[in-house]
CSV table of C-alpha atoms and ligand atoms in Angstrom, one decimal:
chain,number,residue,atom,x,y,z
X,1490,MET,CA,-3.8,-21.5,-13.9
X,1491,ASN,CA,-3.8,-18.3,-11.9
X,1492,PRO,CA,-0.5,-16.9,-11.0
X,1493,MET,CA,-0.1,-18.3,-7.4
X,1494,ASN,CA,-1.0,-21.6,-9.0
X,1495,ARG,CA,1.7,-21.5,-11.7
X,1496,LEU,CA,4.1,-20.1,-9.1
X,1497,ALA,CA,3.2,-23.5,-6.6
X,1498,ALA,CA,3.8,-25.5,-9.6
X,1499,VAL,CA,7.4,-23.8,-10.1
X,1500,VAL,CA,8.1,-23.5,-6.5
X,1501,SER,CA,7.6,-27.1,-6.0
X,1502,LEU,CA,9.9,-28.1,-8.7
X,1503,ALA,CA,12.6,-25.7,-7.5
X,1504,ALA,CA,12.5,-27.5,-4.0
X,1505,VAL,CA,14.1,-30.8,-5.9
X,1506,LEU,CA,16.9,-28.3,-7.2
X,1507,PRO,CA,17.5,-26.1,-4.3
X,1508,PHE,CA,20.5,-24.0,-4.3
X,1509,GLY,CA,21.3,-20.9,-2.5
X,1510,SER,CA,23.3,-18.0,-3.1
X,1511,GLN,CA,25.2,-16.7,-0.2
X,1512,ALA,CA,27.8,-18.5,1.9
X,1513,ALA,CA,27.2,-18.8,5.5
X,1514,GLU,CA,28.8,-15.8,7.4
X,1515,SER,CA,29.3,-15.6,11.0
X,1516,GLN,CA,27.9,-12.2,11.5
X,1517,GLY,CA,24.2,-12.5,11.1
X,1518,ALA,CA,22.5,-11.0,7.9
X,1519,VAL,CA,19.3,-10.1,6.8
X,1520,GLU,CA,18.0,-9.5,3.4
X,1521,VAL,CA,14.5,-7.8,2.7
X,1522,VAL,CA,12.9,-7.2,-0.3
X,1523,HIS,CA,10.9,-4.4,-0.8
X,1524,TYR,CA,9.7,-1.3,-3.1
X,1525,TRP,CA,10.6,1.7,-1.1
X,1526,THR,CA,12.6,3.3,-3.6
X,1527,SER,CA,11.2,7.2,-3.5
X,1528,GLY,CA,13.3,9.9,-1.6
X,1529,GLY,CA,11.1,9.6,1.6
X,1530,GLU,CA,10.4,5.9,1.3
X,1531,ALA,CA,14.0,5.5,0.9
X,1532,LYS,CA,15.0,7.2,4.0
X,1533,SER,CA,12.1,5.3,6.0
X,1534,VAL,CA,13.6,2.1,5.4
X,1535,ASP,CA,17.1,3.6,6.3
X,1536,VAL,CA,15.9,4.0,9.6
X,1537,LEU,CA,15.5,0.0,9.9
X,1538,LYS,CA,18.8,-0.5,8.4
X,1539,LYS,CA,20.7,1.5,10.6
X,1540,ILE,CA,19.0,0.2,13.6
X,1541,ILE,CA,19.9,-3.2,12.3
X,1542,GLU,CA,23.2,-2.5,12.1
X,1543,LYS,CA,23.4,-0.7,15.3
X,1544,ASP,CA,22.4,-4.1,16.6
X,1545,GLY,CA,25.2,-5.8,15.4
X,1546,PHE,CA,23.8,-7.5,12.2
X,1547,VAL,CA,24.5,-6.8,8.5
X,1548,TRP,CA,21.6,-5.2,6.5
X,1549,ARG,CA,21.2,-6.6,2.7
X,1550,ASP,CA,19.0,-4.2,1.0
X,1551,GLY,CA,16.4,-5.7,-1.2
X,1552,ALA,CA,14.9,-2.4,-2.9
X,1553,VAL,CA,13.4,-3.4,-6.6
X,1554,ALA,CA,12.1,0.0,-8.0
X,1555,GLY,CA,8.1,0.4,-9.4
X,1556,GLY,CA,5.2,1.6,-6.9
X,1557,GLY,CA,2.7,-0.6,-5.9
X,1558,GLY,CA,5.1,-4.0,-5.7
X,1559,ALA,CA,4.4,-5.3,-8.9
X,1560,ALA,CA,8.0,-5.3,-10.3
X,1561,ALA,CA,9.4,-6.4,-6.4
X,1562,MET,CA,7.0,-9.3,-6.2
X,1563,THR,CA,8.0,-10.7,-9.7
X,1564,VAL,CA,12.0,-10.7,-8.4
X,1565,LEU,CA,10.6,-12.3,-5.1
X,1566,LYS,CA,8.7,-15.0,-7.3
X,1567,THR,CA,12.0,-15.7,-9.2
X,1568,ARG,CA,13.8,-15.8,-6.2
X,1569,ALA,CA,11.7,-18.4,-4.6
X,1570,VAL,CA,11.3,-20.5,-7.1
X,1571,SER,CA,15.4,-20.7,-7.6
X,1572,GLY,CA,15.5,-21.7,-3.9
X,1573,ASN,CA,17.0,-18.3,-3.0
X,1574,PRO,CA,14.6,-16.6,-1.0
X,1575,PRO,CA,15.3,-13.7,1.4
X,1576,SER,CA,15.2,-13.5,4.5
X,1577,ALA,CA,11.7,-11.1,4.3
X,1578,ALA,CA,9.8,-9.5,1.5
X,1579,GLN,CA,7.1,-6.9,2.3
X,1580,ILE,CA,3.8,-8.8,1.2
X,1581,LYS,CA,0.7,-8.0,2.5
X,1582,GLY,CA,-2.6,-9.0,3.5
X,1583,PRO,CA,-4.3,-12.4,1.6
X,1584,ASP,CA,-1.1,-13.2,-0.3
X,1585,ILE,CA,0.8,-13.8,3.4
X,1586,GLN,CA,-1.9,-16.6,3.3
X,1587,GLU,CA,-0.6,-17.5,-0.4
X,1588,TRP,CA,3.2,-17.8,0.5
X,1589,GLY,CA,2.5,-19.7,3.7
X,1590,ARG,CA,-0.2,-22.3,2.0
X,1591,LEU,CA,3.4,-22.8,-0.6
X,1592,GLY,CA,4.8,-23.4,2.6
X,1593,LEU,CA,7.9,-21.2,1.6
X,1594,LEU,CA,7.6,-19.0,5.1
X,1595,THR,CA,9.0,-19.2,8.9
X,1596,SER,CA,7.5,-18.5,12.1
X,1597,ILE,CA,8.0,-15.8,13.9
X,1598,ASP,CA,6.1,-17.1,17.4
X,1599,GLU,CA,9.1,-17.1,19.4
X,1600,VAL,CA,9.8,-13.1,19.2
X,1601,ALA,CA,6.1,-12.4,19.3
X,1602,LYS,CA,5.4,-14.1,22.2
X,1603,ALA,CA,8.6,-12.4,23.7
X,1604,ASN,CA,6.9,-9.2,22.8
X,1605,ASP,CA,3.2,-9.7,23.4
X,1606,TRP,CA,2.2,-8.7,19.9
X,1607,ASP,CA,-1.5,-10.3,20.4
X,1608,ASN,CA,-1.9,-7.7,22.8
X,1609,LEU,CA,0.2,-5.0,20.8
X,1610,LEU,CA,-1.8,-5.3,17.7
X,1611,PRO,CA,-5.3,-4.9,16.5
X,1612,ARG,CA,-6.8,-8.2,16.5
X,1613,GLN,CA,-7.4,-7.7,12.7
X,1614,VAL,CA,-4.1,-7.0,12.0
X,1615,SER,CA,-2.5,-9.8,14.0
X,1616,ASP,CA,-4.7,-12.3,12.6
X,1617,SER,CA,-3.8,-11.5,9.0
X,1618,MET,CA,0.0,-12.0,10.0
X,1619,LYS,CA,-0.6,-15.5,11.4
X,1620,TYR,CA,-0.7,-18.5,8.7
X,1621,ASP,CA,-2.0,-21.6,10.4
X,1622,GLY,CA,-2.0,-20.2,13.9
X,1623,HIS,CA,1.5,-19.0,13.9
X,1624,TYR,CA,2.9,-15.5,13.2
X,1625,VAL,CA,4.9,-15.4,9.6
X,1626,ALA,CA,4.8,-11.6,9.3
X,1627,VAL,CA,5.4,-8.6,11.0
X,1628,PRO,CA,3.2,-5.2,10.6
X,1629,VAL,CA,5.3,-2.1,10.5
X,1630,ASN,CA,2.4,0.7,9.6
X,1631,ILE,CA,-1.1,1.7,8.5
X,1632,HIS,CA,-1.3,3.6,5.3
X,1633,ARG,CA,-4.3,5.2,4.2
X,1634,ILE,CA,-5.5,5.5,0.7
X,1635,ASN,CA,-8.3,7.7,0.5
X,1636,TRP,CA,-6.9,10.7,0.6
X,1637,LEU,CA,-6.3,14.0,-1.4
X,1638,TRP,CA,-3.2,15.9,-1.3
X,1639,LEU,CA,-3.4,19.2,-2.1
X,1640,ASN,CA,-1.0,22.8,-2.6
X,1641,PRO,CA,-3.2,25.5,-1.2
X,1642,GLN,CA,-0.8,28.2,-2.9
X,1643,VAL,CA,-1.6,26.7,-6.2
X,1644,LEU,CA,-5.6,26.4,-5.3
X,1645,LYS,CA,-5.0,30.2,-4.6
X,1646,LYS,CA,-3.7,31.3,-7.4
X,1647,ALA,CA,-6.7,29.5,-9.2
X,1648,GLY,CA,-9.5,30.8,-7.2
X,1649,VAL,CA,-10.0,27.9,-5.4
X,1650,THR,CA,-11.1,28.9,-1.9
X,1651,GLU,CA,-12.1,25.6,-0.3
X,1652,LEU,CA,-10.8,22.3,-0.2
X,1653,PRO,CA,-13.2,19.9,-1.6
X,1654,THR,CA,-15.5,17.6,0.3
X,1655,THR,CA,-17.7,16.4,-2.5
X,1656,LEU,CA,-17.2,15.2,-6.0
X,1657,GLU,CA,-18.9,18.2,-7.3
X,1658,GLN,CA,-16.5,20.2,-5.4
X,1659,LEU,CA,-13.3,18.3,-6.7
X,1660,TYR,CA,-14.5,18.7,-10.3
X,1661,ALA,CA,-15.0,22.6,-10.0
X,1662,ALA,CA,-11.6,22.8,-8.3
X,1663,GLY,CA,-10.1,20.8,-11.3
X,1664,ASP,CA,-11.6,23.2,-13.7
X,1665,LYS,CA,-10.5,26.3,-11.9
X,1666,LEU,CA,-6.9,24.7,-11.8
X,1667,LYS,CA,-7.1,23.9,-15.5
X,1668,ALA,CA,-8.4,27.3,-16.4
X,1669,ALA,CA,-5.5,29.0,-14.4
X,1670,GLY,CA,-2.8,26.7,-16.6
X,1671,PHE,CA,-2.0,24.4,-13.8
X,1672,ILE,CA,-1.9,20.4,-14.0
X,1673,ALA,CA,-5.2,19.9,-12.1
X,1674,ILE,CA,-4.5,16.4,-10.4
X,1675,ALA,CA,-1.1,15.3,-10.5
X,1676,HIS,CA,-1.2,11.3,-11.8
X,1677,GLY,CA,0.8,8.8,-13.2
X,1678,GLY,CA,-1.0,6.7,-15.9
X,1679,GLN,CA,0.1,3.4,-14.2
X,1680,ALA,CA,-2.1,0.2,-13.8
X,1681,TRP,CA,-2.0,0.6,-10.0
X,1682,GLN,CA,-2.1,4.3,-9.6
X,1683,ASP,CA,-5.5,4.4,-12.2
X,1684,THR,CA,-7.0,1.8,-10.1
X,1685,THR,CA,-6.2,3.7,-6.7
X,1686,ILE,CA,-8.5,6.2,-8.3
X,1687,PHE,CA,-11.5,4.0,-9.3
X,1688,GLU,CA,-10.9,2.6,-5.8
X,1689,ASN,CA,-11.4,5.8,-4.3
X,1690,LEU,CA,-14.6,6.7,-6.4
X,1691,LEU,CA,-15.8,3.3,-5.6
X,1692,LEU,CA,-15.7,4.5,-1.6
X,1693,SER,CA,-17.0,7.7,-2.4
X,1694,ILE,CA,-20.1,6.7,-4.0
X,1695,MET,CA,-20.9,3.0,-2.7
X,1696,GLY,CA,-19.8,3.6,1.1
X,1697,ALA,CA,-17.6,1.1,2.7
X,1698,ASP,CA,-20.4,-1.3,2.7
X,1699,GLY,CA,-20.3,-1.6,-1.1
X,1700,PHE,CA,-16.9,-1.5,-1.3
X,1701,ARG,CA,-16.8,-4.8,0.8
X,1702,LYS,CA,-19.2,-6.0,-1.6
X,1703,SER,CA,-17.3,-5.1,-4.6
X,1704,PHE,CA,-13.7,-6.2,-3.4
X,1705,ILE,CA,-14.3,-9.1,-1.0
X,1706,ASP,CA,-17.4,-10.2,-1.3
X,1707,MET,CA,-17.1,-9.7,-5.0
X,1708,ASP,CA,-20.9,-9.9,-5.2
X,1709,PRO,CA,-22.4,-9.8,-8.6
X,1710,ALA,CA,-25.3,-7.6,-8.2
X,1711,THR,CA,-22.9,-5.1,-6.6
X,1712,LEU,CA,-20.5,-5.4,-9.1
X,1713,THR,CA,-22.9,-5.0,-12.0
X,1714,GLY,CA,-25.4,-2.9,-10.7
X,1715,ALA,CA,-25.9,0.7,-11.2
X,1716,GLN,CA,-23.7,2.4,-8.6
X,1717,MET,CA,-20.7,0.5,-10.5
X,1718,THR,CA,-21.8,2.4,-13.6
X,1719,ALA,CA,-21.9,5.9,-11.7
X,1720,VAL,CA,-18.3,4.8,-10.6
X,1721,PHE,CA,-17.3,4.4,-14.0
X,1722,SER,CA,-18.6,7.4,-15.3
X,1723,ALA,CA,-17.1,9.3,-12.6
X,1724,LEU,CA,-13.7,7.9,-13.4
X,1725,ARG,CA,-14.3,9.1,-17.0
X,1726,ARG,CA,-15.3,12.5,-15.7
X,1727,LEU,CA,-11.8,12.9,-13.5
X,1728,GLN,CA,-10.0,11.5,-16.4
X,1729,ALA,CA,-10.2,15.0,-17.7
X,1730,TYR,CA,-8.1,16.3,-14.6
X,1731,LEU,CA,-5.3,14.3,-14.5
X,1732,ASP,CA,-1.8,15.0,-15.7
X,1733,PRO,CA,-1.5,14.9,-19.5
X,1734,ASP,CA,1.7,14.1,-19.6
X,1735,GLY,CA,1.6,11.7,-16.7
X,1736,SER,CA,1.6,8.4,-19.0
X,1737,GLY,CA,3.7,5.8,-17.5
X,1738,GLN,CA,5.2,8.5,-14.6
X,1739,ASP,CA,5.9,7.3,-11.4
X,1740,TRP,CA,3.8,8.2,-8.2
X,1741,ASN,CA,6.4,10.1,-6.9
X,1742,LEU,CA,7.5,12.5,-9.7
X,1743,GLU,CA,3.7,13.3,-9.5
X,1744,THR,CA,3.8,14.3,-6.4
X,1745,ALA,CA,6.7,16.6,-7.2
X,1746,LYS,CA,5.0,18.1,-9.4
X,1747,VAL,CA,2.3,19.2,-6.6
X,1748,ILE,CA,5.0,20.1,-4.6
X,1749,ASN,CA,6.9,22.3,-6.6
X,1750,GLY,CA,3.5,24.4,-7.9
X,1751,LYS,CA,3.1,22.6,-10.9
X,1752,ALA,CA,-0.3,20.7,-10.2
X,1753,GLY,CA,-3.2,21.5,-7.4
X,1754,MET,CA,-3.7,17.6,-6.0
X,1755,GLN,CA,-3.0,14.3,-6.1
X,1756,ILE,CA,-5.2,11.3,-5.4
X,1757,MET,CA,-2.8,8.9,-3.6
X,1758,GLY,CA,-2.2,6.8,-0.5
X,1759,ASP,CA,-0.4,8.6,2.6
X,1760,TRP,CA,3.1,7.5,1.2
X,1761,ALA,CA,2.7,10.7,-0.7
X,1762,LYS,CA,3.4,12.4,2.6
X,1763,SER,CA,6.8,10.9,2.3
X,1764,GLU,CA,7.7,13.0,-0.6
X,1765,TRP,CA,6.5,16.1,1.2
X,1766,THR,CA,8.3,15.3,4.7
X,1767,ALA,CA,11.5,14.9,2.8
X,1768,ALA,CA,11.2,18.2,0.9
X,1769,GLY,CA,11.2,19.9,4.2
X,1770,LYS,CA,7.5,21.1,3.9
X,1771,THR,CA,4.9,21.2,7.0
X,1772,ALA,CA,1.7,19.4,6.8
X,1773,GLY,CA,-1.6,22.0,7.1
X,1774,SER,CA,0.8,24.9,5.9
X,1775,ASP,CA,2.9,23.9,2.9
X,1776,TYR,CA,0.3,21.6,1.6
X,1777,ALA,CA,-3.0,20.2,2.8
X,1778,CYS,CA,-4.7,16.4,3.1
X,1779,VAL,CA,-8.7,16.0,3.1
X,1780,PRO,CA,-10.0,12.6,3.1
X,1781,PHE,CA,-10.9,11.7,-0.9
X,1782,PRO,CA,-14.4,13.6,-1.4
X,1783,GLY,CA,-17.3,12.0,-0.5
X,1784,SER,CA,-15.2,9.4,1.3
X,1785,GLN,CA,-15.3,11.0,5.1
X,1786,GLY,CA,-16.2,8.8,7.4
X,1787,ALA,CA,-14.8,5.5,6.0
X,1788,TYR,CA,-11.0,4.6,5.9
X,1789,SER,CA,-9.0,2.7,3.2
X,1790,TYR,CA,-5.9,1.0,4.3
X,1791,THR,CA,-3.1,-1.1,3.6
X,1792,VAL,CA,-0.9,-2.7,6.1
X,1793,ASP,CA,2.6,-2.9,5.0
X,1794,SER,CA,4.2,-6.0,6.6
X,1795,LEU,CA,7.6,-7.9,6.3
X,1796,ALA,CA,6.8,-11.8,5.9
X,1797,MET,CA,9.9,-13.9,6.8
X,1798,PHE,CA,10.9,-16.7,4.3
X,1799,LYS,CA,12.3,-20.0,5.5
X,1800,PRO,CA,16.6,-19.7,4.7
X,1801,SER,CA,18.2,-21.9,2.0
X,1802,SER,CA,20.2,-24.4,3.3
X,1803,ASN,CA,23.1,-21.8,3.0
X,1804,ASN,CA,21.9,-19.4,4.7
X,1805,ASP,CA,20.0,-21.6,7.5
X,1806,THR,CA,22.5,-20.3,10.3
X,1807,PRO,CA,22.0,-18.9,14.0
X,1808,ALA,CA,23.5,-16.1,13.2
X,1809,ASN,CA,20.8,-15.4,10.7
X,1810,THR,CA,18.2,-16.6,12.7
X,1811,ALA,CA,19.2,-14.0,15.3
X,1812,ALA,CA,19.7,-11.2,12.6
X,1813,ARG,CA,15.7,-12.1,11.5
X,1814,ASN,CA,14.2,-12.2,14.9
X,1815,ASP,CA,16.1,-8.8,15.8
X,1816,LEU,CA,14.3,-7.4,12.4
X,1817,ALA,CA,11.1,-9.0,13.8
X,1818,ARG,CA,11.4,-7.5,17.0
X,1819,VAL,CA,12.5,-4.1,16.0
X,1820,ALA,CA,9.7,-3.5,13.7
X,1821,LEU,CA,7.2,-3.0,16.2
X,1822,GLU,CA,9.7,-1.3,19.0
X,1823,PRO,CA,8.0,2.1,19.9
X,1824,GLU,CA,10.9,4.4,18.9
X,1825,PHE,CA,11.4,2.6,15.3
X,1826,GLN,CA,7.4,2.7,14.9
X,1827,TYR,CA,7.5,6.6,15.7
X,1828,VAL,CA,10.3,7.7,13.7
X,1829,PHE,CA,9.7,5.5,10.6
X,1830,ASN,CA,6.2,6.1,10.0
X,1831,GLN,CA,7.0,9.9,10.6
X,1832,ASN,CA,9.3,9.5,7.3
X,1833,LYS,CA,7.1,7.3,5.3
X,1834,GLY,CA,3.7,9.2,6.1
X,1835,SER,CA,1.6,6.3,7.7
X,1836,ILE,CA,0.5,5.8,11.3
X,1837,PRO,CA,1.6,3.5,13.4
X,1838,VAL,CA,0.3,0.1,13.6
X,1839,ILE,CA,1.0,-0.8,17.5
X,1840,LYS,CA,-1.8,0.6,19.9
X,1841,GLY,CA,-1.3,3.5,22.4
X,1842,LEU,CA,1.5,5.6,20.6
X,1843,ASP,CA,1.4,9.9,21.5
X,1844,MET,CA,0.3,11.0,18.4
X,1845,SER,CA,1.3,14.2,19.3
X,1846,ARG,CA,4.9,13.6,17.6
X,1847,PHE,CA,3.1,13.1,14.3
X,1848,ASP,CA,1.9,16.3,12.2
X,1849,SER,CA,-1.6,17.2,11.5
X,1850,CYS,CA,-2.6,14.3,8.5
X,1851,ALA,CA,-1.3,11.9,10.6
X,1852,GLN,CA,-3.4,13.0,13.6
X,1853,ALA,CA,-6.2,12.8,11.6
X,1854,SER,CA,-5.7,9.8,10.1
X,1855,ALA,CA,-5.4,8.0,13.4
X,1856,LYS,CA,-8.7,9.5,14.7
X,1857,ASP,CA,-10.4,9.0,11.8
X,1858,PHE,CA,-9.2,5.4,11.6
X,1859,ALA,CA,-10.2,4.7,15.6
X,1860,THR,CA,-13.8,6.3,14.2
X,1861,ALA,CA,-14.1,3.9,11.2
X,1862,GLU,CA,-12.9,1.0,13.5
X,1863,GLN,CA,-16.1,1.6,15.8
X,1864,ALA,CA,-18.4,2.6,13.0
X,1865,GLY,CA,-17.5,-0.5,10.9
X,1866,THR,CA,-16.3,1.4,7.9
X,1867,LEU,CA,-13.0,0.3,7.5
X,1868,ALA,CA,-12.3,-1.2,3.8
X,1869,PRO,CA,-9.2,-2.8,3.3
X,1870,SER,CA,-8.1,-1.6,0.2
X,1871,MET,CA,-8.1,-4.0,-3.2
X,1872,ALA,CA,-5.7,-1.9,-5.1
X,1873,PHE,CA,-3.1,-2.6,-2.4
X,1874,ASN,CA,-3.7,-6.0,-1.8
X,1875,MET,CA,-5.5,-6.1,1.5
X,1876,SER,CA,-9.0,-7.9,-0.1
X,1877,THR,CA,-8.1,-10.1,-2.8
X,1878,SER,CA,-5.6,-12.6,-4.3
X,1879,GLN,CA,-3.3,-10.9,-6.8
X,1880,ALA,CA,-5.0,-12.8,-9.3
X,1881,VAL,CA,-8.3,-10.9,-8.9
X,1882,GLN,CA,-6.4,-7.7,-8.3
X,1883,GLY,CA,-4.5,-8.1,-11.7
X,1884,ALA,CA,-8.0,-8.7,-13.1
X,1885,VAL,CA,-9.6,-5.4,-11.5
X,1886,PHE,CA,-6.3,-3.5,-12.8
X,1887,ASP,CA,-6.7,-4.6,-16.3
X,1888,VAL,CA,-10.4,-3.7,-16.9
X,1889,VAL,CA,-9.7,-0.3,-15.1
X,1890,THR,CA,-6.7,0.4,-17.3
X,1891,GLN,CA,-8.6,-0.8,-20.6
X,1892,PHE,CA,-11.5,1.5,-19.5
X,1893,MET,CA,-9.4,4.3,-19.3
X,1894,ASN,CA,-7.1,3.7,-22.3
X,1895,ASP,CA,-10.6,3.2,-24.6
X,1896,ARG,CA,-12.6,6.7,-24.3
X,1897,ASN,CA,-15.5,5.1,-26.2
X,1898,ALA,CA,-16.2,2.1,-23.6
X,1899,ASP,CA,-19.8,2.4,-22.0
X,1900,PRO,CA,-19.4,2.8,-18.2
X,1901,SER,CA,-22.6,0.8,-18.0
X,1902,GLN,CA,-21.0,-2.4,-20.0
X,1903,GLU,CA,-17.9,-2.2,-17.4
X,1904,GLY,CA,-19.5,-3.6,-14.5
X,1905,ALA,CA,-20.0,-6.8,-16.3
X,1906,ARG,CA,-16.6,-7.0,-17.7
X,1907,LEU,CA,-15.1,-6.5,-14.1
X,1908,LEU,CA,-17.4,-9.6,-13.3
X,1909,ALA,CA,-16.2,-11.7,-15.8
X,1910,ALA,CA,-12.6,-10.8,-15.5
X,1911,ILE,CA,-13.0,-11.6,-11.6
X,1912,LYS,CA,-14.4,-14.8,-12.5
X,1913,ALA,CA,-11.8,-16.1,-15.1
X,1914,THR,CA,-9.3,-16.3,-12.2
X,1915,GLN,CA,-11.6,-18.4,-10.2
U,2753,GAL,C1,1.9,0.2,-1.4
U,2753,GAL,C2,2.7,0.1,-0.2
U,2753,GAL,C3,3.2,1.7,0.3
U,2753,GAL,C4,3.9,2.3,-0.9
U,2753,GAL,C5,3.1,2.2,-2.4
U,2753,GAL,C6,3.7,3.1,-3.4
U,2753,GAL,O1,1.8,-1.0,-2.1
U,2753,GAL,O2,2.1,-0.5,0.6
U,2753,GAL,O3,4.1,1.4,1.3
U,2753,GAL,O4,5.2,1.4,-1.1
U,2753,GAL,O5,2.3,1.0,-2.7
U,2753,GAL,O6,4.7,1.9,-3.7
């Protein structure tokens, strides 16, 4: 049984034995399960909390530490199973549909209609926020994944004179950084971080088309082809540049190594920028961002969104509904979009905001998004839940992690492993 089916079985059992934990209260409250716990990300959530409180509601923080959200999803499943869901949770992409199918999400059409979400949001995004034609989630941002973050002072000390735009240049920069005694690429050895690198290499080598064939169509010929061997070979090569002390490390602790000059680069989505911002650093001078080498022109992304849960009977009060609707409304208000995304490192998800209020990396991101949208080179991230179910994502994580851990594994065999692991989930 795949994890979602297992969840379905337990949830239907829980429906027979419901219980809620919080007594109804007169002041409406929202509880939001999320995993934005790094310094910069916590600041971003705080923006939302303050607005909700200013609007007269109680904010209950459901933060669960753990980058990429696997731990938060485990907590969420347990809570759903015990009939005690939060008001909202950070759930993305196809998973929204899975939770919708389980009958656990609630419609926020009323708020969406009143605020014209259909016209405010890019079509691709609004479609994925709906289950069965009804809005059940609100998006808050667009995060780009195919980024490389660099500390120019460190590069200079190591004699790297140009920002890498090809994989060969990336390896050459890595060699110089290592020779000068720096960590070349700050990286935490966790499955989702390893897969971030794998996914970026795949985009670089196969382009957006190959990316979609791999992670949306799960096309056997693409998954097992010669280019996939090239991706795993590149992963092996890149591995030589990763932080030797990175085993199990959180992504933000690795970002800190680039910020404080111990490491030269990091391959990470633009939530990494939240740490630079929180440290008071300026894009373009204190740090640089370039598209992951070789993936210029393509744009892999994830859309953070808050899915709204049907309340347990104890929490089902008009005041709590008002609080939930306020959360949904505020999330797409321009002022929130500006401040939240400036802190979070992402770009606004609503159309037409003034990007001159953002730093140079966010401006480049918005421009590249628009270009990729036109060119048809947007790539919904697999590692960040935009293209597959959690079960398929988990299968890819396992193959990538095993490959990274087994230095003798043969890159030419990995495509077949990937295909078998994905098939086993279906
Ligand atoms: C992603 C999420 C980002 C960021 C990152 C690291 O899944 O979209 O907002 O939190 O994980 O935890």
